[in-house]
Short mmCIF file of C-alpha atoms and ligand atoms in Angstrom, two decimals:
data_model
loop_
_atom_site.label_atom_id
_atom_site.label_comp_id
_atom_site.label_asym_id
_atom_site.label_seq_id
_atom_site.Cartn_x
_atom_site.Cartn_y
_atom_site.Cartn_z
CA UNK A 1 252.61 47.95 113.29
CA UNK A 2 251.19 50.85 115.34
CA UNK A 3 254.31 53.09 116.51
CA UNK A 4 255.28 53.49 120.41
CA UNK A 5 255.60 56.85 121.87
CA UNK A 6 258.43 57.26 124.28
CA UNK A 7 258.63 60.10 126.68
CA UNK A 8 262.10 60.08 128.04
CA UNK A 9 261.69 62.74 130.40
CA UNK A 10 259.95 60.28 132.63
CA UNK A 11 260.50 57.10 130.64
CA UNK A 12 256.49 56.42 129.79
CA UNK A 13 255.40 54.91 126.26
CA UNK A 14 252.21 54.35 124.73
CA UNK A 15 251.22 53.59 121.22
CA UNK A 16 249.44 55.81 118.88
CA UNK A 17 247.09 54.36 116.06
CA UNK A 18 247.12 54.91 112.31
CA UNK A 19 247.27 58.62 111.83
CA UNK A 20 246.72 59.71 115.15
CA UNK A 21 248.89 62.82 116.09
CA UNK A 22 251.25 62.44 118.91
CA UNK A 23 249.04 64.96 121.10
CA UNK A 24 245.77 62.74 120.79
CA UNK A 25 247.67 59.39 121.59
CA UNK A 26 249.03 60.91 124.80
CA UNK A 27 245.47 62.27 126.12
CA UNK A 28 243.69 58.92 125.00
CA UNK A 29 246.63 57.17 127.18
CA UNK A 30 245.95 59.87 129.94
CA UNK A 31 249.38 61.26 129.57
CA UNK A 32 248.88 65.06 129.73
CA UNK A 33 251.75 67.38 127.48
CA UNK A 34 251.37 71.35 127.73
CA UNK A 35 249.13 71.97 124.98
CA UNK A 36 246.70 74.61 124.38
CA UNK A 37 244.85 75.48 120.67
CA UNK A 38 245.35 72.20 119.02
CA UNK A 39 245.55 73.70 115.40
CA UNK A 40 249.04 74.15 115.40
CA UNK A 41 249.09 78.27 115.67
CA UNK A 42 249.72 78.73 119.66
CA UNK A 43 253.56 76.73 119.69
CA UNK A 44 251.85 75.70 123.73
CA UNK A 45 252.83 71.77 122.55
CA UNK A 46 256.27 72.66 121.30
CA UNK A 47 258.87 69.62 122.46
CA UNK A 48 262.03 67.72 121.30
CA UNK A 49 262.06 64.94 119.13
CA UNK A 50 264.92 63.12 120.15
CA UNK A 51 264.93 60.10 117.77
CA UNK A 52 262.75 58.79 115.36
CA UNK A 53 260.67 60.10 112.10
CA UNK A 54 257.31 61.70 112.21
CA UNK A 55 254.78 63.72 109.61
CA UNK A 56 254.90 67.09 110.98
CA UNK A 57 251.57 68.24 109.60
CA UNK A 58 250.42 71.33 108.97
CA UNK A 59 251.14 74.38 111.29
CA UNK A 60 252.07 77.95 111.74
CA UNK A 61 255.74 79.24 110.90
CA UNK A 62 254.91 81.36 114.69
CA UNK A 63 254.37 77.71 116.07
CA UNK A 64 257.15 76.23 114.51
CA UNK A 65 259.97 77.76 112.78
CA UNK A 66 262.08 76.06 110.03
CA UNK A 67 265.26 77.00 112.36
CA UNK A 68 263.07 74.78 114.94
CA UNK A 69 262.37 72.21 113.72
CA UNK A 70 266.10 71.56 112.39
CA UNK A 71 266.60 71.55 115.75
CA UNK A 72 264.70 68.79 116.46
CA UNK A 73 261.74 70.25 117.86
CA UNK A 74 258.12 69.00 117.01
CA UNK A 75 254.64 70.10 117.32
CA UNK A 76 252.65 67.37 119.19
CA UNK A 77 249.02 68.04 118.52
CA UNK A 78 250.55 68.65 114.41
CA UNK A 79 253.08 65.59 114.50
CA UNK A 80 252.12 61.67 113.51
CA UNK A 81 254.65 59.32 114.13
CA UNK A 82 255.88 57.18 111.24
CA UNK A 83 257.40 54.57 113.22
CA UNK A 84 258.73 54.49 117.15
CA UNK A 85 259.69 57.72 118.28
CA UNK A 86 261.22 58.90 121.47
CA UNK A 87 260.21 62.71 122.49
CA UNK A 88 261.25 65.01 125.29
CA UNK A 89 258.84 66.50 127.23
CA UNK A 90 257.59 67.81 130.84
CA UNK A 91 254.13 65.55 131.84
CA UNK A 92 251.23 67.85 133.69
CA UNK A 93 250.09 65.91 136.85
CA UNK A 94 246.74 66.49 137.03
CA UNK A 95 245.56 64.63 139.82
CA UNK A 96 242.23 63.75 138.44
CA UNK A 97 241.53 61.31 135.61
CA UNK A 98 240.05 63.60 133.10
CA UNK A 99 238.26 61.94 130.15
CA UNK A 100 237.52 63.60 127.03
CA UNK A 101 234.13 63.42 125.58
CA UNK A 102 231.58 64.53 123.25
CA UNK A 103 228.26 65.18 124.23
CA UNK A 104 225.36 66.67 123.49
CA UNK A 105 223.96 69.64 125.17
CA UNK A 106 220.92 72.15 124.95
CA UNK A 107 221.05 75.51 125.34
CA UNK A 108 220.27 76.52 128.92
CA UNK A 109 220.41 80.04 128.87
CA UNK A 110 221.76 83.30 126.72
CA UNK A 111 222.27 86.62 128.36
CA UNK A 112 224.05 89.40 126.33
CA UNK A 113 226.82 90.76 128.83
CA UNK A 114 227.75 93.22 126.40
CA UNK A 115 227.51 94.33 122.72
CA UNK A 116 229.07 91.77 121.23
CA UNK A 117 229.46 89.39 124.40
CA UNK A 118 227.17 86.15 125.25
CA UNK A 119 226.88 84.58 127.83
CA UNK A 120 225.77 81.11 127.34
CA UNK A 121 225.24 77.94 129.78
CA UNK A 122 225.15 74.75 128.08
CA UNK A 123 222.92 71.81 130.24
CA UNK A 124 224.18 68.42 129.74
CA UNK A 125 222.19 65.11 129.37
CA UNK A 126 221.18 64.30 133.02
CA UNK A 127 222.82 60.52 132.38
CA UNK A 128 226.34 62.11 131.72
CA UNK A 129 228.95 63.58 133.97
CA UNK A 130 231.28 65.43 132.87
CA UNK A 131 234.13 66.82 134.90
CA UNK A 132 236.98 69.27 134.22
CA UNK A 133 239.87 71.61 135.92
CA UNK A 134 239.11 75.30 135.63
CA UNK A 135 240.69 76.97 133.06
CA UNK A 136 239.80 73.91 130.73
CA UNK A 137 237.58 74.48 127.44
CA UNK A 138 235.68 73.18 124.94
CA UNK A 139 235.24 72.25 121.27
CA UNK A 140 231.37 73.47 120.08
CA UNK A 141 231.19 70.59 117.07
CA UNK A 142 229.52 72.55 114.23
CA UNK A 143 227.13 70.31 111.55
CA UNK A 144 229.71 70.33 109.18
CA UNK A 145 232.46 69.25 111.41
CA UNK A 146 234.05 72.64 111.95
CA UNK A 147 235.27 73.10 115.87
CA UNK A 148 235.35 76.32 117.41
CA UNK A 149 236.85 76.15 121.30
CA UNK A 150 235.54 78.36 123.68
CA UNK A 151 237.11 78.21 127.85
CA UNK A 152 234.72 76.86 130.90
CA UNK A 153 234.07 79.79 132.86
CA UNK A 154 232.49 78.40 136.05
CA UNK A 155 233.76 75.75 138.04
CA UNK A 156 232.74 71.63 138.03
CA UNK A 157 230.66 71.85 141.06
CA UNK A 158 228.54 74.36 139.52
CA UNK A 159 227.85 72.55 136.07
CA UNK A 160 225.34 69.91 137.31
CA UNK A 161 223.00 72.74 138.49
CA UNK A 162 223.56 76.05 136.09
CA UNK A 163 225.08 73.87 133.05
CA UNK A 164 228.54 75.16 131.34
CA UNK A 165 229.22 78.94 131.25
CA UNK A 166 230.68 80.35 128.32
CA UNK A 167 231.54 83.92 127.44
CA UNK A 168 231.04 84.16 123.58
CA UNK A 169 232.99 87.37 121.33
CA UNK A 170 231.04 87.86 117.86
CA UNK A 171 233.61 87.65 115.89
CA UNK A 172 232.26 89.63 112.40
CA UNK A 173 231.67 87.23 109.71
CA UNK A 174 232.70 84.20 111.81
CA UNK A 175 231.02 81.11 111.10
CA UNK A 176 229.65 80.32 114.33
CA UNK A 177 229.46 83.56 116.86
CA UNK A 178 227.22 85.52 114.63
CA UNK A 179 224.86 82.68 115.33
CA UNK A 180 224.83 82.76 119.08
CA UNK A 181 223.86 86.39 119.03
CA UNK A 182 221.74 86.15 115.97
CA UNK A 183 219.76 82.71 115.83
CA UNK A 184 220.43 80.97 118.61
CA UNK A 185 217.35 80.01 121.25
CA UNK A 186 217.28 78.18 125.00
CA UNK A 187 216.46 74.90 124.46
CA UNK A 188 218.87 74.68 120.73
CA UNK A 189 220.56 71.43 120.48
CA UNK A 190 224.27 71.30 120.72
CA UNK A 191 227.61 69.47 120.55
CA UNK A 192 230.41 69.57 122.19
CA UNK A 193 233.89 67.54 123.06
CA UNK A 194 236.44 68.33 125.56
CA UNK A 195 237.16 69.23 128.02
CA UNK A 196 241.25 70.08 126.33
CA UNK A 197 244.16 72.21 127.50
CA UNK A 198 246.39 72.45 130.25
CA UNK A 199 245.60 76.57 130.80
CA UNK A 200 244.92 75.09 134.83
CA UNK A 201 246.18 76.20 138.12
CA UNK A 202 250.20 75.03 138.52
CA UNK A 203 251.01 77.17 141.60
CA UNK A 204 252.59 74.39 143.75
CA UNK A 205 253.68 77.23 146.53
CA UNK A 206 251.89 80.16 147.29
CA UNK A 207 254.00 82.20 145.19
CA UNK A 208 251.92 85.42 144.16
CA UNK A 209 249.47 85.09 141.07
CA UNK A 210 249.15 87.39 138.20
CA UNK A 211 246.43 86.96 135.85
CA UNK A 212 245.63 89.09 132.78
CA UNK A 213 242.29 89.03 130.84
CA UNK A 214 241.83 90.41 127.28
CA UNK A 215 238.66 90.63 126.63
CA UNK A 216 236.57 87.10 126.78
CA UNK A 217 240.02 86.36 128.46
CA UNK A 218 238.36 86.62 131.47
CA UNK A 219 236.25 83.41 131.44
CA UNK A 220 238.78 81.25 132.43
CA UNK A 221 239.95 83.42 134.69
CA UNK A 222 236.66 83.43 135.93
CA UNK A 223 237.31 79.96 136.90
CA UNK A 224 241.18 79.80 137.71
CA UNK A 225 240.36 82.53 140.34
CA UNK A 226 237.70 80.98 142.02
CA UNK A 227 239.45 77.72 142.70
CA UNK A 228 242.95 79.50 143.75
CA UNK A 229 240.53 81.36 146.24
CA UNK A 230 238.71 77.77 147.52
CA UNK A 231 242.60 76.41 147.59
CA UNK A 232 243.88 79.59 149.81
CA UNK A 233 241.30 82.77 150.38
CA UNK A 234 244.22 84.62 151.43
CA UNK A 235 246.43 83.65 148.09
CA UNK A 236 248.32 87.08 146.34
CA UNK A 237 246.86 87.83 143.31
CA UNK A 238 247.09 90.89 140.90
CA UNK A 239 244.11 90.56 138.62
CA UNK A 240 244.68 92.74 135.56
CA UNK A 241 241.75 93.23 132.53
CA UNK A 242 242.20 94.55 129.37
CA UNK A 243 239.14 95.54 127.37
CA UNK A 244 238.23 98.40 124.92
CA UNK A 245 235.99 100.54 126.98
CA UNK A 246 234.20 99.99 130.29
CA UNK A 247 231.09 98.23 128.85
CA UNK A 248 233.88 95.13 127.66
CA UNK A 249 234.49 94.95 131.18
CA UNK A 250 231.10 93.04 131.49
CA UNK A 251 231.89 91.84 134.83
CA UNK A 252 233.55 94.53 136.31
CA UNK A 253 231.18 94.08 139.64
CA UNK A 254 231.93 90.65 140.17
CA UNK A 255 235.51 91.40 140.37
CA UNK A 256 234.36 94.30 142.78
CA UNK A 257 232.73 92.06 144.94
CA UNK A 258 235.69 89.52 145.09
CA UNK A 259 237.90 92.13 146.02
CA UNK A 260 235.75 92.89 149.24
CA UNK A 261 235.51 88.81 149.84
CA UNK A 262 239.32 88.27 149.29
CA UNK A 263 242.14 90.90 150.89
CA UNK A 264 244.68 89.74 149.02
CA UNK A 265 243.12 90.53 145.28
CA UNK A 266 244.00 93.87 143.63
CA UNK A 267 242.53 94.28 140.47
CA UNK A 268 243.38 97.06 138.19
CA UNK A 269 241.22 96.94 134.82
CA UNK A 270 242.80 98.18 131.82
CA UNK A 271 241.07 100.62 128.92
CA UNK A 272 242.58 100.74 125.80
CA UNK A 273 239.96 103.30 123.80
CA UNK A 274 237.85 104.80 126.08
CA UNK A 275 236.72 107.86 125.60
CA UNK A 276 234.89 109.11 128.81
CA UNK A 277 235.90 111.58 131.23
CA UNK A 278 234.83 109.76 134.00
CA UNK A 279 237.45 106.91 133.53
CA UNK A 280 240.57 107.49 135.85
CA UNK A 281 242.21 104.10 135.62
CA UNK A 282 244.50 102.57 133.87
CA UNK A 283 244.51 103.47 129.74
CA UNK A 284 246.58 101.51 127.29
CA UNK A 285 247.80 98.20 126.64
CA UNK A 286 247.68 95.68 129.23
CA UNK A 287 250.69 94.07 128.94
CA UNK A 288 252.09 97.64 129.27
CA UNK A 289 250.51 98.61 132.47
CA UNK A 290 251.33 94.59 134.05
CA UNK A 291 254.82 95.76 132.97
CA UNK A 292 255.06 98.55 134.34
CA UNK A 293 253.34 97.41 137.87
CA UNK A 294 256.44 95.52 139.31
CA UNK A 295 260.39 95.45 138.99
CA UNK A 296 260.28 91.89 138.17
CA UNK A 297 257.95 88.95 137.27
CA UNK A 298 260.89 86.28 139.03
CA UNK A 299 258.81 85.34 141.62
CA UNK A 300 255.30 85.42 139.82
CA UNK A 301 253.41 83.09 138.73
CA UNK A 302 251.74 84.53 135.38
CA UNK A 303 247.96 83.40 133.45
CA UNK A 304 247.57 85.09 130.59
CA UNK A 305 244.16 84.45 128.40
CA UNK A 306 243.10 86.54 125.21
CA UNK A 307 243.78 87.43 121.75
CA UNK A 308 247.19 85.92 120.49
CA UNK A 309 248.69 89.17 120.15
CA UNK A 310 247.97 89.96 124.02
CA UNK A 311 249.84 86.64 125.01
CA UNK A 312 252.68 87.14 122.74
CA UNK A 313 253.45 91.04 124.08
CA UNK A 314 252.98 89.14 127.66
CA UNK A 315 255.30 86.82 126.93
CA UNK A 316 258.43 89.52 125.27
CA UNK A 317 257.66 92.09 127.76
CA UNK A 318 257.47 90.25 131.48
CA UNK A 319 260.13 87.77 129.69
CA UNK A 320 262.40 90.44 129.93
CA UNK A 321 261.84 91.58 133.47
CA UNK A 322 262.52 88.22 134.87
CA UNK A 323 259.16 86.13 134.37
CA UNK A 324 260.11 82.61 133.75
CA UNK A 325 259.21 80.72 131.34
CA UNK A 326 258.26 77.64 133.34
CA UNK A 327 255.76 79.56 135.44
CA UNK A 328 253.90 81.46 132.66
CA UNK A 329 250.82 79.35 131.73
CA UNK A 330 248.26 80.99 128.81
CA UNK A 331 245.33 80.21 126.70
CA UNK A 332 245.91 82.08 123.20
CA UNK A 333 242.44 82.61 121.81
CA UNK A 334 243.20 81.83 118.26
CA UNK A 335 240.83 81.93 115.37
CA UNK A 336 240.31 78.49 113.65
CA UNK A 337 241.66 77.61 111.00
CA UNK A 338 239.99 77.27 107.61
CA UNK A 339 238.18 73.71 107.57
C1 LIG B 1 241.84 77.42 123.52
C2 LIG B 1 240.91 78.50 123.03
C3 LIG B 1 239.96 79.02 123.89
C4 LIG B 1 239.10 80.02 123.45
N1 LIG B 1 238.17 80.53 124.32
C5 LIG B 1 237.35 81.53 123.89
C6 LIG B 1 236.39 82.11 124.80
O1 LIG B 1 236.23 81.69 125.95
N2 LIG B 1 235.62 83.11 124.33
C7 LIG B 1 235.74 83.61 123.05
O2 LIG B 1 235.01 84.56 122.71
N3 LIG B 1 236.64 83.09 122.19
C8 LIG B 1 237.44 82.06 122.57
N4 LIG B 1 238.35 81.53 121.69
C9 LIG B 1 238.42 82.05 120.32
C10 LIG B 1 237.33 81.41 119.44
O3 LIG B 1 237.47 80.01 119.41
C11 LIG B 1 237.48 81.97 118.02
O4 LIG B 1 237.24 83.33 118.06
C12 LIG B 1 236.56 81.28 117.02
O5 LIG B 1 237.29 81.04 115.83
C13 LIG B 1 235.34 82.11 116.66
O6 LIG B 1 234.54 81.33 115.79
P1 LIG B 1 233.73 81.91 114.55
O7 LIG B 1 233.28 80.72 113.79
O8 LIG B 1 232.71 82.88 114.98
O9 LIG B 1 234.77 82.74 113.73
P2 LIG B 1 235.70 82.13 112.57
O10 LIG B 1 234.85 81.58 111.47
O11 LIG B 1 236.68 81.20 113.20
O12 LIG B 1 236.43 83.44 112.12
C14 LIG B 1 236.37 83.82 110.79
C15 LIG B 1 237.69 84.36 110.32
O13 LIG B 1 237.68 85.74 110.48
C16 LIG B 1 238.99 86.19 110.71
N5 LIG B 1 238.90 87.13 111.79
C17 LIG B 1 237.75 87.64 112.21
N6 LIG B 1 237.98 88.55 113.17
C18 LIG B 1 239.29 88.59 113.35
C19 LIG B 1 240.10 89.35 114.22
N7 LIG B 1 239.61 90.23 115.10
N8 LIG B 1 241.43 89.15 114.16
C20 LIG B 1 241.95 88.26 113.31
N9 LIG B 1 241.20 87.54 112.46
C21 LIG B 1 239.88 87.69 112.49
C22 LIG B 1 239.87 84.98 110.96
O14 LIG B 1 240.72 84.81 109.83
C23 LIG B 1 238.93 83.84 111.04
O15 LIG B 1 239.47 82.72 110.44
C24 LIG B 1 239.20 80.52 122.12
C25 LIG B 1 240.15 79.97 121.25
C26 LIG B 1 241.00 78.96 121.70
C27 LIG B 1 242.01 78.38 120.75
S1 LIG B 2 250.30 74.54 118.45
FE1 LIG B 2 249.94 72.63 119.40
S2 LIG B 2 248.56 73.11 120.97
FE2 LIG B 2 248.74 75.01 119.92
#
């Protein structure tokens, strides 16, 4: 018999077919857990498994320590249940019915935004909708199965018009960015599913924002921002970019030209091995210069989006100086994993 989910946090249940992790059974219910890479490596699903027995798949020790998961703590985009289980967990109220889908798409447009970023806008089949929250991404579906995520960077109104903007890193020897710089054409046929993750605006007050970009981090920034500014033009945020030199900052003048729509933006873009004389900001790690920027993170909100080892150094240092751990949302831009 298929196995019932219990979530006694707010006393919902839903069954999960044969094999299905816990993670899929909840978003094919529409119950939405924190959850961000999918592949067990980020630990964003970590939760309690209060009773019951499940196959905990397979996952990163950084995920899920042994220590853990004697504790009774699960993965939920790893774990299968093998009979009823009963899990602890908070539930993301969305407030829109988001349904997951793949599609296919052609490729509307490519623009190179810097040496090894792309910019690419997916256009979707004129029949299909397809909605989202910004922040959200998606899964490219390769030929051979193999998923690589990438984050939404414009917002749903937009999509029916320009199509879905991506920011794309070449990652050397990947399997799939060398192709979007190298061989990829308008007009190419895609796939995609989504859109997955919960890296979406949570600021219930106006507390005041934080968001840090590494890198391609910015696209769903890119998308968080604009919506916090359509919720509240006036909203606090500290806007902080981390990127090698000033050509990474591919769009520095966008952010410019926010900061003279919005009064309450400051923006402070981070270099970490620049060479030029001309550059008089900030040099260093991000996380070290968000760090050093306020007394304490207690009354932040914090988005973090970027290579894992950004989010983690986010995480240790503005843990320490009061951030908590409730209001710190992230997308960790993990590599796949090997098919
Ligand atoms: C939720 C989410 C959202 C994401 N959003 C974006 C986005 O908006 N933009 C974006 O550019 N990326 C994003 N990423 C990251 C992107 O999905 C990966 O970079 C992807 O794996 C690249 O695909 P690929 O096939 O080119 O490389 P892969 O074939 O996946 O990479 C090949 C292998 O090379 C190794 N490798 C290569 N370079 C490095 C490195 N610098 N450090 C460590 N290992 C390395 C890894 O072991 C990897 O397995 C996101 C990831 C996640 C999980
Ligand atoms: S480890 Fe489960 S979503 Fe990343």
């Amino acid at each position: 018999m298929s196995p019932t989910v219990t979530n006694q946090r707010n006393e919902v249940s839903f069954v999960a077919q044969e094999n299905e992790t816990i993670l899929d059974a909840a978003l094919r219910n529409n119950r939405i857990y924190p959850y961000g890479c999918r592949s067990g490596i980020c630990g964003a699903c970590k939760s309690e498994l209060v009773r019951g027995k499940v196959d905990y798949g397979e996952y990163e020790e950084f995920a899920l320590s042994d220590l853990e998961r004697e504790q009774g703590k699960v993965l939920l985009c790893q774990a299968v249940p093998l009979g009823d289980i009963v899990i602890d967990t908070e539930e993301v109220m969305t407030g829109t019915r988001i349904q997951i889908k793949m599609l296919p798409c052609r490729v509307r447009k490519l623009t190179r935004l810097a040496g090894d970023v792309m910019q690419l806008y997916l256009a979707l089949p004129k029949t299909q909708s397809f909605n989202f929250i910004p922040g959200q991404y998606i899964d490219i579906v390769l030929k051979n199965g193999l998923r690589r995520s990438f984050s939404i960077a414009n917002l749903p109104a937009q999509v029916a018009e320009a199509g879905i903007e991506l920011h794309i890193r070449n990652v050397p020897d990947g399997h799939f960015t060398p192709r979007v710089f190298d061989a990829m054409n308008e007009r190419d046929l895609l796939r995609f599913e989504g859109p997955f993750g919960t890296y979406f605006l949570q600021s219930e007050e106006n507390r005041p924002m934080i968001m840090i970009a590494g890198g391609t981090g910015f696209s769903p920034i890119k998308g968080l921002f604009q919506q916090a500014m359509e919720k509240n033009p006036n909203h606090d945020v500290h806007l902080f970019w981390g990127a090698r030199d000033e050509q990474d900052l591919y769009m520095d003048a966008l952010v410019r030209k926010w900061q003279s729509a919005y009064p309450n933006l400051k923006y402070t873009p981070v270099l970490s091995e620049s060479s030029s004389a001309d550059w008089t900001g900030a040099t260093g790690f991000v996380h070290e210069t968000v760090c050093n920027a306020y007394d304490t993170f207690a009354d932040h909100d914090v988005y973090a989006s970027g290579p894992p080892v950004m989010i983690d150094s986010v995480r240790n240092s503005l843990g320490e100086k009061g951030m908590k751990s409730d209001r710190f949302f992230f997308d960790s831009f993990d590599y796949a994993l090997p098919a």
